């Protein structure tokens, strides 16, 4: 089965009881037993729910893993993943991370003695050097990163990490399995904020883990139940519904982002455009190699800094100023004061998240309208 067909059919047979083509939303917190501990595989809604099972099996199939697990948020998924590592464990993480991921890592450092070292993983040799300083339990990164759209070479980093015995987890939220499948490239664990492209309609908060190896997957399933950050059956249904259109949506998001990137690239008021689909992106070749499209996210730096960013945001039509991304509607974010405000200013700026940086989540509106909106807002800067 090809990927777009898998989105609709993989691990999603019609309901065996009724033939319904969509799984029923099982709003039941508990399940009857015919005798103590004799049941049909479902006992209590935190441990497992039949609607959730359909989503979890579909996620495993789409990301080519053995076990898929759904969570109540992306950070719920990350919290559960981190429960795997005892205090004193070392994590080597990419240095360009979702702000909430960084905040949670830092919390685990202070609270539980987890050692976290942040490295620029755009160069594989940097990981090698970091791992030479001492062993790590986990190598964790996003690609493309948020908000600077830097890439990490999943196959190369996985190989280097595995040589030193570390597990590799990739946050695949920005690309989605429609464009990139880290487990096929050598990673061990994929994390999603399904709030974003998997859900796709800005109407739920959700997360997911997909694990390649069955044993580690079962360990994570145990933690999913032990920690308890599970989604509601209704939210699960909405993610499943979103997944069905992921392929067509990702292509439309990509067309919108390309149109916007081309307008930004031509403007003298813009000093940098970060979009892996541009030939000028320093890792365009890697993007072509490990992705099947470049996605709907991009960021750009205005030469005029904060005042220019403020004027641009005020003039911009169609794009809604809001956190989050990956929905059918276009959103714009000012990372320095919004999504990345919890990262200290010096660290933020050293990483390239300056006051003039804007992050675009291009929706699936007509690309020409998105391009027009950006073009006319630039006139006001
Ligand atoms: C949003 C996001 C998260 C966190 O997910 P929530 O669903 O908000 O908890 C993690 N990583 C990335 C890349 C994100 O965009």
mmCIF file of C-alpha atoms and ligand atoms in Angstrom:
data_model
loop_
_atom_site.group_PDB
_atom_site.id
_atom_site.type_symbol
_atom_site.label_atom_id
_atom_site.label_comp_id
_atom_site.label_asym_id
_atom_site.label_seq_id
_atom_site.Cartn_x
_atom_site.Cartn_y
_atom_site.Cartn_z
ATOM 1 C CA UNK A 1 0.000 0.000 0.000
ATOM 2 C CA UNK A 2 1.246 3.487 -0.831
ATOM 3 C CA UNK A 3 1.265 6.118 1.892
ATOM 4 C CA UNK A 4 -1.909 8.033 0.953
ATOM 5 C CA UNK A 5 -3.831 4.734 0.877
ATOM 6 C CA UNK A 6 -2.354 3.728 4.227
ATOM 7 C CA UNK A 7 -3.656 6.964 5.736
ATOM 8 C CA UNK A 8 -7.191 5.742 5.115
ATOM 9 C CA UNK A 9 -6.886 1.970 5.353
ATOM 10 C CA UNK A 10 -3.809 0.869 7.306
ATOM 11 C CA UNK A 11 -4.930 -0.826 10.532
ATOM 12 C CA UNK A 12 -8.369 0.749 10.087
ATOM 13 C CA UNK A 13 -10.743 -2.044 9.073
ATOM 14 C CA UNK A 14 -14.501 -1.409 9.252
ATOM 15 C CA UNK A 15 -15.912 -1.917 12.744
ATOM 16 C CA UNK A 16 -16.147 -5.727 13.169
ATOM 17 C CA UNK A 17 -19.443 -5.488 15.072
ATOM 18 C CA UNK A 18 -21.468 -3.203 12.783
ATOM 19 C CA UNK A 19 -19.486 -2.572 9.609
ATOM 20 C CA UNK A 20 -19.246 1.156 10.397
ATOM 21 C CA UNK A 21 -16.434 2.569 8.249
ATOM 22 C CA UNK A 22 -15.355 4.811 11.122
ATOM 23 C CA UNK A 23 -14.640 3.445 14.598
ATOM 24 C CA UNK A 24 -17.310 4.219 17.182
ATOM 25 C CA UNK A 25 -16.327 6.714 19.883
ATOM 26 C CA UNK A 26 -16.337 4.425 22.908
ATOM 27 C CA UNK A 27 -17.297 6.750 25.745
ATOM 28 C CA UNK A 28 -16.830 4.186 28.483
ATOM 29 C CA UNK A 29 -14.407 4.475 31.369
ATOM 30 C CA UNK A 30 -14.736 0.831 32.335
ATOM 31 C CA UNK A 31 -15.572 -2.519 30.738
ATOM 32 C CA UNK A 32 -17.643 -5.441 32.031
ATOM 33 C CA UNK A 33 -15.858 -8.640 33.019
ATOM 34 C CA UNK A 34 -17.568 -12.027 32.762
ATOM 35 C CA UNK A 35 -15.551 -13.315 35.739
ATOM 36 C CA UNK A 36 -12.749 -11.646 37.708
ATOM 37 C CA UNK A 37 -10.072 -10.722 35.172
ATOM 38 C CA UNK A 38 -11.958 -12.350 32.260
ATOM 39 C CA UNK A 39 -12.630 -9.657 29.645
ATOM 40 C CA UNK A 40 -12.382 -8.773 25.954
ATOM 41 C CA UNK A 41 -9.041 -6.979 26.208
ATOM 42 C CA UNK A 42 -10.422 -3.795 27.731
ATOM 43 C CA UNK A 43 -10.542 -3.219 31.478
ATOM 44 C CA UNK A 44 -10.281 0.487 32.259
ATOM 45 C CA UNK A 45 -10.204 3.502 29.935
ATOM 46 C CA UNK A 46 -6.798 4.793 31.015
ATOM 47 C CA UNK A 47 -5.127 1.478 30.156
ATOM 48 C CA UNK A 48 -6.840 1.064 26.803
ATOM 49 C CA UNK A 49 -9.888 2.241 24.883
ATOM 50 C CA UNK A 50 -11.116 0.651 21.614
ATOM 51 C CA UNK A 51 -11.256 3.962 19.709
ATOM 52 C CA UNK A 52 -7.739 4.744 20.904
ATOM 53 C CA UNK A 53 -6.538 1.305 19.812
ATOM 54 C CA UNK A 54 -7.547 2.098 16.217
ATOM 55 C CA UNK A 55 -5.587 5.368 16.265
ATOM 56 C CA UNK A 56 -2.570 3.780 17.952
ATOM 57 C CA UNK A 57 -2.383 0.951 15.419
ATOM 58 C CA UNK A 58 -2.778 3.412 12.547
ATOM 59 C CA UNK A 59 0.029 5.590 13.930
ATOM 60 C CA UNK A 60 2.315 2.569 14.221
ATOM 61 C CA UNK A 61 1.579 1.635 10.599
ATOM 62 C CA UNK A 62 2.115 5.191 9.302
ATOM 63 C CA UNK A 63 5.430 5.698 11.105
ATOM 64 C CA UNK A 64 6.613 2.103 10.472
ATOM 65 C CA UNK A 65 6.898 1.252 14.159
ATOM 66 C CA UNK A 66 5.874 -1.733 16.276
ATOM 67 C CA UNK A 67 3.874 0.229 18.842
ATOM 68 C CA UNK A 68 1.902 3.472 18.571
ATOM 69 C CA UNK A 69 0.671 5.299 21.654
ATOM 70 C CA UNK A 70 -1.679 8.271 21.898
ATOM 71 C CA UNK A 71 -1.423 10.951 24.590
ATOM 72 C CA UNK A 72 -3.376 13.949 25.797
ATOM 73 C CA UNK A 73 -0.693 16.345 24.482
ATOM 74 C CA UNK A 74 2.711 16.357 22.840
ATOM 75 C CA UNK A 75 4.259 17.265 26.181
ATOM 76 C CA UNK A 76 2.284 14.440 27.812
ATOM 77 C CA UNK A 77 4.006 12.122 25.319
ATOM 78 C CA UNK A 78 7.400 13.660 26.135
ATOM 79 C CA UNK A 79 6.814 13.420 29.903
ATOM 80 C CA UNK A 80 6.011 9.736 29.493
ATOM 81 C CA UNK A 81 9.110 9.187 27.353
ATOM 82 C CA UNK A 82 11.301 10.908 29.975
ATOM 83 C CA UNK A 83 9.910 8.616 32.713
ATOM 84 C CA UNK A 84 11.970 5.884 31.056
ATOM 85 C CA UNK A 85 15.251 7.466 32.170
ATOM 86 C CA UNK A 86 16.471 7.235 35.781
ATOM 87 C CA UNK A 87 17.964 10.262 37.529
ATOM 88 C CA UNK A 88 21.540 10.885 36.485
ATOM 89 C CA UNK A 89 20.791 9.838 32.889
ATOM 90 C CA UNK A 90 22.213 12.050 30.188
ATOM 91 C CA UNK A 91 20.277 13.383 27.226
ATOM 92 C CA UNK A 92 21.982 15.023 24.276
ATOM 93 C CA UNK A 93 19.420 17.268 22.613
ATOM 94 C CA UNK A 94 19.338 19.505 19.568
ATOM 95 C CA UNK A 95 19.805 23.159 20.517
ATOM 96 C CA UNK A 96 16.856 24.458 18.480
ATOM 97 C CA UNK A 97 13.823 22.996 20.240
ATOM 98 C CA UNK A 98 10.163 23.733 20.803
ATOM 99 C CA UNK A 99 10.098 26.056 23.850
ATOM 100 C CA UNK A 100 7.923 23.707 25.902
ATOM 101 C CA UNK A 101 10.304 20.811 25.242
ATOM 102 C CA UNK A 102 13.225 22.884 26.483
ATOM 103 C CA UNK A 103 11.224 23.943 29.562
ATOM 104 C CA UNK A 104 10.392 20.312 30.393
ATOM 105 C CA UNK A 105 14.015 19.175 29.917
ATOM 106 C CA UNK A 106 15.177 21.956 32.249
ATOM 107 C CA UNK A 107 12.538 20.966 34.801
ATOM 108 C CA UNK A 108 13.800 17.378 34.730
ATOM 109 C CA UNK A 109 17.349 18.630 35.164
ATOM 110 C CA UNK A 110 16.467 20.643 38.275
ATOM 111 C CA UNK A 111 13.952 18.251 39.746
ATOM 112 C CA UNK A 112 15.265 14.808 38.888
ATOM 113 C CA UNK A 113 18.961 15.207 38.118
ATOM 114 C CA UNK A 114 18.668 14.444 34.411
ATOM 115 C CA UNK A 115 21.718 15.832 32.587
ATOM 116 C CA UNK A 116 20.791 17.617 29.357
ATOM 117 C CA UNK A 117 23.399 18.895 26.897
ATOM 118 C CA UNK A 118 22.247 20.974 23.930
ATOM 119 C CA UNK A 119 24.178 20.664 20.687
ATOM 120 C CA UNK A 120 23.846 22.050 17.175
ATOM 121 C CA UNK A 121 22.975 18.803 15.423
ATOM 122 C CA UNK A 122 22.957 20.307 11.938
ATOM 123 C CA UNK A 123 26.511 18.873 11.857
ATOM 124 C CA UNK A 124 26.778 15.167 12.701
ATOM 125 C CA UNK A 125 30.363 15.618 13.898
ATOM 126 C CA UNK A 126 29.044 17.760 16.785
ATOM 127 C CA UNK A 127 27.125 14.763 18.113
ATOM 128 C CA UNK A 128 30.202 12.581 17.798
ATOM 129 C CA UNK A 129 32.226 15.102 19.847
ATOM 130 C CA UNK A 130 29.506 15.387 22.483
ATOM 131 C CA UNK A 131 29.138 11.632 22.861
ATOM 132 C CA UNK A 132 32.916 11.289 23.161
ATOM 133 C CA UNK A 133 32.678 13.316 26.415
ATOM 134 C CA UNK A 134 30.574 10.572 27.980
ATOM 135 C CA UNK A 135 27.755 8.160 27.280
ATOM 136 C CA UNK A 136 24.174 9.332 26.799
ATOM 137 C CA UNK A 137 20.940 7.424 27.251
ATOM 138 C CA UNK A 138 19.056 9.422 24.643
ATOM 139 C CA UNK A 139 19.702 11.647 21.655
ATOM 140 C CA UNK A 140 16.662 13.868 21.092
ATOM 141 C CA UNK A 141 16.024 16.311 18.262
ATOM 142 C CA UNK A 142 13.517 17.946 15.954
ATOM 143 C CA UNK A 143 13.887 18.179 12.208
ATOM 144 C CA UNK A 144 12.985 20.579 10.741
ATOM 145 C CA UNK A 145 13.458 22.646 13.882
ATOM 146 C CA UNK A 146 11.146 25.183 15.367
ATOM 147 C CA UNK A 147 11.286 27.996 14.338
ATOM 148 C CA UNK A 148 14.504 28.148 12.292
ATOM 149 C CA UNK A 149 13.810 25.214 9.978
ATOM 150 C CA UNK A 150 17.255 23.695 10.445
ATOM 151 C CA UNK A 151 17.574 20.069 9.487
ATOM 152 C CA UNK A 152 19.291 17.179 11.189
ATOM 153 C CA UNK A 153 20.384 14.139 9.214
ATOM 154 C CA UNK A 154 18.315 11.395 10.848
ATOM 155 C CA UNK A 155 20.162 8.442 9.280
ATOM 156 C CA UNK A 156 23.611 9.840 10.077
ATOM 157 C CA UNK A 157 22.798 10.900 13.652
ATOM 158 C CA UNK A 158 21.049 7.594 14.400
ATOM 159 C CA UNK A 159 24.100 5.672 13.249
ATOM 160 C CA UNK A 160 26.442 7.777 15.387
ATOM 161 C CA UNK A 161 24.150 7.612 18.434
ATOM 162 C CA UNK A 162 23.725 3.854 18.167
ATOM 163 C CA UNK A 163 27.495 3.356 18.010
ATOM 164 C CA UNK A 164 27.666 4.824 21.519
ATOM 165 C CA UNK A 165 24.611 2.918 22.772
ATOM 166 C CA UNK A 166 22.167 5.857 22.902
ATOM 167 C CA UNK A 167 18.520 5.666 21.849
ATOM 168 C CA UNK A 168 17.327 8.175 19.254
ATOM 169 C CA UNK A 169 14.025 10.027 19.520
ATOM 170 C CA UNK A 170 12.872 12.424 16.808
ATOM 171 C CA UNK A 171 10.095 14.987 17.202
ATOM 172 C CA UNK A 172 8.419 14.593 13.804
ATOM 173 C CA UNK A 173 5.694 17.183 14.418
ATOM 174 C CA UNK A 174 6.773 19.639 11.682
ATOM 175 C CA UNK A 175 7.115 17.128 8.851
ATOM 176 C CA UNK A 176 4.481 14.531 9.810
ATOM 177 C CA UNK A 177 4.849 10.961 8.512
ATOM 178 C CA UNK A 178 3.518 12.141 5.148
ATOM 179 C CA UNK A 179 6.844 13.897 4.508
ATOM 180 C CA UNK A 180 9.336 12.097 6.738
ATOM 181 C CA UNK A 181 9.486 8.776 8.567
ATOM 182 C CA UNK A 182 12.357 8.788 11.086
ATOM 183 C CA UNK A 183 11.995 5.125 12.112
ATOM 184 C CA UNK A 184 12.651 4.083 8.497
ATOM 185 C CA UNK A 185 15.832 6.175 8.624
ATOM 186 C CA UNK A 186 17.168 4.559 11.800
ATOM 187 C CA UNK A 187 15.587 6.374 14.770
ATOM 188 C CA UNK A 188 14.065 4.380 17.656
ATOM 189 C CA UNK A 189 11.204 6.610 18.768
ATOM 190 C CA UNK A 190 9.054 9.225 17.051
ATOM 191 C CA UNK A 191 7.203 11.882 19.010
ATOM 192 C CA UNK A 192 4.310 13.995 17.758
ATOM 193 C CA UNK A 193 2.273 16.849 18.929
ATOM 194 C CA UNK A 194 -0.863 15.613 17.158
ATOM 195 C CA UNK A 195 -2.324 19.002 18.023
ATOM 196 C CA UNK A 196 -0.571 20.105 14.811
ATOM 197 C CA UNK A 197 -0.581 18.334 11.412
ATOM 198 C CA UNK A 198 -1.961 14.944 12.497
ATOM 199 C CA UNK A 199 -5.110 16.547 13.914
ATOM 200 C CA UNK A 200 -4.798 19.286 11.337
ATOM 201 C CA UNK A 201 -7.819 21.411 12.233
ATOM 202 C CA UNK A 202 -6.760 23.294 15.385
ATOM 203 C CA UNK A 203 -9.509 21.656 17.397
ATOM 204 C CA UNK A 204 -7.725 19.266 19.768
ATOM 205 C CA UNK A 205 -4.621 18.967 21.946
ATOM 206 C CA UNK A 206 -2.934 15.592 21.550
ATOM 207 C CA UNK A 207 0.357 13.763 21.344
ATOM 208 C CA UNK A 208 1.820 10.485 20.197
ATOM 209 C CA UNK A 209 4.817 8.207 20.499
ATOM 210 C CA UNK A 210 5.687 5.540 17.972
ATOM 211 C CA UNK A 211 8.352 3.024 18.934
ATOM 212 C CA UNK A 212 10.249 0.822 16.515
ATOM 213 C CA UNK A 213 11.218 -2.077 18.796
ATOM 214 C CA UNK A 214 8.377 -4.159 20.304
ATOM 215 C CA UNK A 215 10.021 -4.496 23.766
ATOM 216 C CA UNK A 216 10.672 -0.780 24.192
ATOM 217 C CA UNK A 217 7.190 -0.152 22.804
ATOM 218 C CA UNK A 218 5.621 -2.375 25.460
ATOM 219 C CA UNK A 219 7.663 -0.601 28.139
ATOM 220 C CA UNK A 220 6.274 2.727 26.851
ATOM 221 C CA UNK A 221 2.755 1.277 26.841
ATOM 222 C CA UNK A 222 3.253 0.353 30.499
ATOM 223 C CA UNK A 223 4.415 3.916 31.213
ATOM 224 C CA UNK A 224 1.467 5.355 29.256
ATOM 225 C CA UNK A 225 -0.867 3.627 31.697
ATOM 226 C CA UNK A 226 1.296 4.320 34.760
ATOM 227 C CA UNK A 227 1.654 8.052 34.020
ATOM 228 C CA UNK A 228 -1.875 8.438 32.683
ATOM 229 C CA UNK A 229 -1.578 11.315 30.185
ATOM 230 C CA UNK A 230 -4.118 9.696 27.859
ATOM 231 C CA UNK A 231 -6.471 11.426 25.390
ATOM 232 C CA UNK A 232 -10.268 11.348 25.441
ATOM 233 C CA UNK A 233 -11.959 8.988 22.955
ATOM 234 C CA UNK A 234 -13.506 11.994 21.222
ATOM 235 C CA UNK A 235 -10.131 13.697 20.708
ATOM 236 C CA UNK A 236 -8.766 10.386 19.454
ATOM 237 C CA UNK A 237 -11.565 10.247 16.891
ATOM 238 C CA UNK A 238 -10.727 13.744 15.658
ATOM 239 C CA UNK A 239 -7.054 12.836 15.207
ATOM 240 C CA UNK A 240 -8.068 9.746 13.203
ATOM 241 C CA UNK A 241 -10.352 11.885 11.085
ATOM 242 C CA UNK A 242 -7.510 14.354 10.547
ATOM 243 C CA UNK A 243 -5.085 11.641 9.516
ATOM 244 C CA UNK A 244 -7.296 10.584 6.610
ATOM 245 C CA UNK A 245 -6.581 13.866 4.805
ATOM 246 C CA UNK A 246 -2.948 14.260 5.925
ATOM 247 C CA UNK A 247 -1.531 13.524 2.476
ATOM 248 C CA UNK A 248 -3.604 16.075 0.559
ATOM 249 C CA UNK A 249 -3.239 18.619 3.341
ATOM 250 C CA UNK A 250 0.553 18.358 3.484
ATOM 251 C CA UNK A 251 0.764 18.931 -0.272
ATOM 252 C CA UNK A 252 -1.489 21.992 0.022
ATOM 253 C CA UNK A 253 0.460 23.321 3.037
ATOM 254 C CA UNK A 254 3.646 22.944 1.009
ATOM 255 C CA UNK A 255 2.239 24.922 -1.932
ATOM 256 C CA UNK A 256 1.210 27.744 0.396
ATOM 257 C CA UNK A 257 4.586 27.844 2.115
ATOM 258 C CA UNK A 258 6.445 27.895 -1.186
ATOM 259 C CA UNK A 259 4.356 30.828 -2.437
ATOM 260 C CA UNK A 260 5.010 32.765 0.791
ATOM 261 C CA UNK A 261 8.722 31.908 0.825
ATOM 262 C CA UNK A 262 9.141 33.206 -2.725
ATOM 263 C CA UNK A 263 7.547 36.559 -1.827
ATOM 264 C CA UNK A 264 9.707 36.916 1.290
ATOM 265 C CA UNK A 265 12.867 35.918 -0.555
ATOM 266 C CA UNK A 266 12.445 38.747 -3.071
ATOM 267 C CA UNK A 267 11.834 41.490 -0.492
ATOM 268 C CA UNK A 268 14.650 43.858 0.533
ATOM 269 C CA UNK A 269 12.925 44.191 3.925
ATOM 270 C CA UNK A 270 13.683 40.559 4.704
ATOM 271 C CA UNK A 271 17.223 39.545 5.639
ATOM 272 C CA UNK A 272 16.703 35.772 5.798
ATOM 273 C CA UNK A 273 14.091 33.224 4.805
ATOM 274 C CA UNK A 274 14.233 29.790 6.405
ATOM 275 C CA UNK A 275 12.413 27.223 4.266
ATOM 276 C CA UNK A 276 13.997 23.888 3.343
ATOM 277 C CA UNK A 277 12.243 23.933 -0.038
ATOM 278 C CA UNK A 278 14.328 26.913 -1.191
ATOM 279 C CA UNK A 279 17.411 25.977 -3.203
ATOM 280 C CA UNK A 280 19.271 28.562 -1.105
ATOM 281 C CA UNK A 281 18.478 26.751 2.171
ATOM 282 C CA UNK A 282 21.880 25.457 3.362
ATOM 283 C CA UNK A 283 20.456 21.955 3.822
ATOM 284 C CA UNK A 284 18.207 21.815 0.765
ATOM 285 C CA UNK A 285 20.006 18.679 -0.472
ATOM 286 C CA UNK A 286 19.416 16.890 2.836
ATOM 287 C CA UNK A 287 15.764 17.966 2.742
ATOM 288 C CA UNK A 288 15.404 16.404 -0.712
ATOM 289 C CA UNK A 289 17.049 13.229 0.569
ATOM 290 C CA UNK A 290 15.130 12.608 3.782
ATOM 291 C CA UNK A 291 11.813 14.386 3.149
ATOM 292 C CA UNK A 292 9.106 13.897 0.529
ATOM 293 C CA UNK A 293 8.130 17.561 0.407
ATOM 294 C CA UNK A 294 9.064 20.580 2.492
ATOM 295 C CA UNK A 295 5.972 21.242 4.584
ATOM 296 C CA UNK A 296 3.956 24.271 5.546
ATOM 297 C CA UNK A 297 6.275 25.921 8.065
ATOM 298 C CA UNK A 298 8.763 28.678 7.416
ATOM 299 C CA UNK A 299 10.302 31.607 9.214
ATOM 300 C CA UNK A 300 11.762 34.894 8.084
ATOM 301 C CA UNK A 301 13.757 37.683 9.641
ATOM 302 C CA UNK A 302 12.795 41.292 9.014
ATOM 303 C CA UNK A 303 15.717 43.706 8.716
ATOM 304 C CA UNK A 304 13.860 46.250 10.851
ATOM 305 C CA UNK A 305 13.785 44.076 13.994
ATOM 306 C CA UNK A 306 10.990 44.318 16.562
ATOM 307 C CA UNK A 307 9.340 47.531 15.273
ATOM 308 C CA UNK A 308 9.166 46.092 11.749
ATOM 309 C CA UNK A 309 7.773 42.807 13.076
ATOM 310 C CA UNK A 310 5.066 44.699 14.982
ATOM 311 C CA UNK A 311 4.059 46.713 11.894
ATOM 312 C CA UNK A 312 4.045 43.616 9.705
ATOM 313 C CA UNK A 313 1.817 41.700 12.145
ATOM 314 C CA UNK A 314 -0.576 44.609 12.341
ATOM 315 C CA UNK A 315 -0.912 44.877 8.559
ATOM 316 C CA UNK A 316 -1.030 41.150 7.757
ATOM 317 C CA UNK A 317 -4.359 39.753 6.587
ATOM 318 C CA UNK A 318 -5.604 36.132 6.412
ATOM 319 C CA UNK A 319 -2.905 34.881 8.830
ATOM 320 C CA UNK A 320 -4.160 34.858 12.419
ATOM 321 C CA UNK A 321 -1.677 35.912 15.098
ATOM 322 C CA UNK A 322 -1.662 32.860 17.330
ATOM 323 C CA UNK A 323 0.557 30.180 18.783
ATOM 324 C CA UNK A 324 0.408 26.655 17.382
ATOM 325 C CA UNK A 325 0.632 25.465 13.791
ATOM 326 C CA UNK A 326 -0.379 22.763 11.379
ATOM 327 C CA UNK A 327 -4.073 23.606 10.998
ATOM 328 C CA UNK A 328 -5.971 24.297 7.789
ATOM 329 C CA UNK A 329 -5.952 28.029 8.591
ATOM 330 C CA UNK A 330 -2.775 30.100 8.298
ATOM 331 C CA UNK A 331 -1.210 31.335 11.528
ATOM 332 C CA UNK A 332 1.655 33.655 12.290
ATOM 333 C CA UNK A 333 3.783 33.702 15.416
ATOM 334 C CA UNK A 334 6.374 36.056 16.848
ATOM 335 C CA UNK A 335 8.639 33.483 18.565
ATOM 336 C CA UNK A 336 10.632 35.959 20.681
ATOM 337 C CA UNK A 337 7.543 37.153 22.549
ATOM 338 C CA UNK A 338 5.210 34.170 22.085
ATOM 339 C CA UNK A 339 6.235 30.528 21.616
ATOM 340 C CA UNK A 340 9.867 30.992 22.667
ATOM 341 C CA UNK A 341 9.380 33.577 25.418
ATOM 342 C CA UNK A 342 10.305 30.964 28.059
ATOM 343 C CA UNK A 343 13.806 30.590 26.551
ATOM 344 C CA UNK A 344 16.225 33.145 28.131
ATOM 345 C CA UNK A 345 16.907 36.066 25.758
ATOM 346 C CA UNK A 346 20.666 35.501 25.438
ATOM 347 C CA UNK A 347 20.211 31.802 24.642
ATOM 348 C CA UNK A 348 17.337 32.574 22.295
ATOM 349 C CA UNK A 349 19.328 35.158 20.315
ATOM 350 C CA UNK A 350 22.479 33.041 20.247
ATOM 351 C CA UNK A 351 20.320 30.337 18.668
ATOM 352 C CA UNK A 352 19.047 32.760 16.005
ATOM 353 C CA UNK A 353 15.582 33.525 17.403
ATOM 354 C CA UNK A 354 15.900 37.292 17.160
ATOM 355 C CA UNK A 355 13.281 39.997 17.752
ATOM 356 C CA UNK A 356 12.711 40.401 13.995
ATOM 357 C CA UNK A 357 11.939 36.741 13.383
ATOM 358 C CA UNK A 358 8.438 35.694 12.306
ATOM 359 C CA UNK A 359 7.188 32.123 11.988
ATOM 360 C CA UNK A 360 4.526 31.278 9.407
ATOM 361 C CA UNK A 361 2.269 28.236 9.538
ATOM 362 C CA UNK A 362 0.788 28.244 6.057
ATOM 363 C CA UNK A 363 -2.693 26.761 5.892
ATOM 364 C CA UNK A 364 -4.455 25.285 2.909
ATOM 365 C CA UNK A 365 -6.024 28.514 1.621
ATOM 366 C CA UNK A 366 -5.283 29.485 -1.998
ATOM 367 C CA UNK A 367 -1.484 30.001 -2.139
ATOM 368 C CA UNK A 368 -1.972 33.161 -4.232
ATOM 369 C CA UNK A 369 -4.017 34.739 -1.430
ATOM 370 C CA UNK A 370 -1.328 33.894 1.123
ATOM 371 C CA UNK A 371 1.348 35.393 -1.136
ATOM 372 C CA UNK A 372 -0.757 38.547 -1.691
ATOM 373 C CA UNK A 373 -1.319 38.962 2.054
ATOM 374 C CA UNK A 374 2.406 38.779 2.810
ATOM 375 C CA UNK A 375 3.320 41.041 -0.117
ATOM 376 C CA UNK A 376 0.941 43.758 0.983
ATOM 377 C CA UNK A 377 1.929 43.552 4.679
ATOM 378 C CA UNK A 378 5.584 43.995 3.649
ATOM 379 C CA UNK A 379 4.617 47.278 1.962
ATOM 380 C CA UNK A 380 3.615 48.648 5.368
ATOM 381 C CA UNK A 381 6.947 47.805 7.028
HETATM 382 C C1 LIG B 1 3.439 21.938 19.875
HETATM 383 C C2 LIG B 1 4.699 21.172 19.856
HETATM 384 C C3 LIG B 1 5.048 20.327 20.912
HETATM 385 C C4 LIG B 1 4.207 20.205 22.153
HETATM 386 O O1 LIG B 1 2.975 19.617 21.896
HETATM 387 P P1 LIG B 1 1.610 19.957 22.702
HETATM 388 O O2 LIG B 1 0.594 19.173 21.973
HETATM 389 O O3 LIG B 1 1.412 21.432 22.631
HETATM 390 O O4 LIG B 1 1.841 19.494 24.110
HETATM 391 C C5 LIG B 1 6.219 19.619 20.799
HETATM 392 N N1 LIG B 1 7.027 19.736 19.721
HETATM 393 C C6 LIG B 1 6.720 20.544 18.693
HETATM 394 C C7 LIG B 1 7.646 20.630 17.530
HETATM 395 C C8 LIG B 1 5.558 21.294 18.731
HETATM 396 O O5 LIG B 1 5.276 22.111 17.715
#
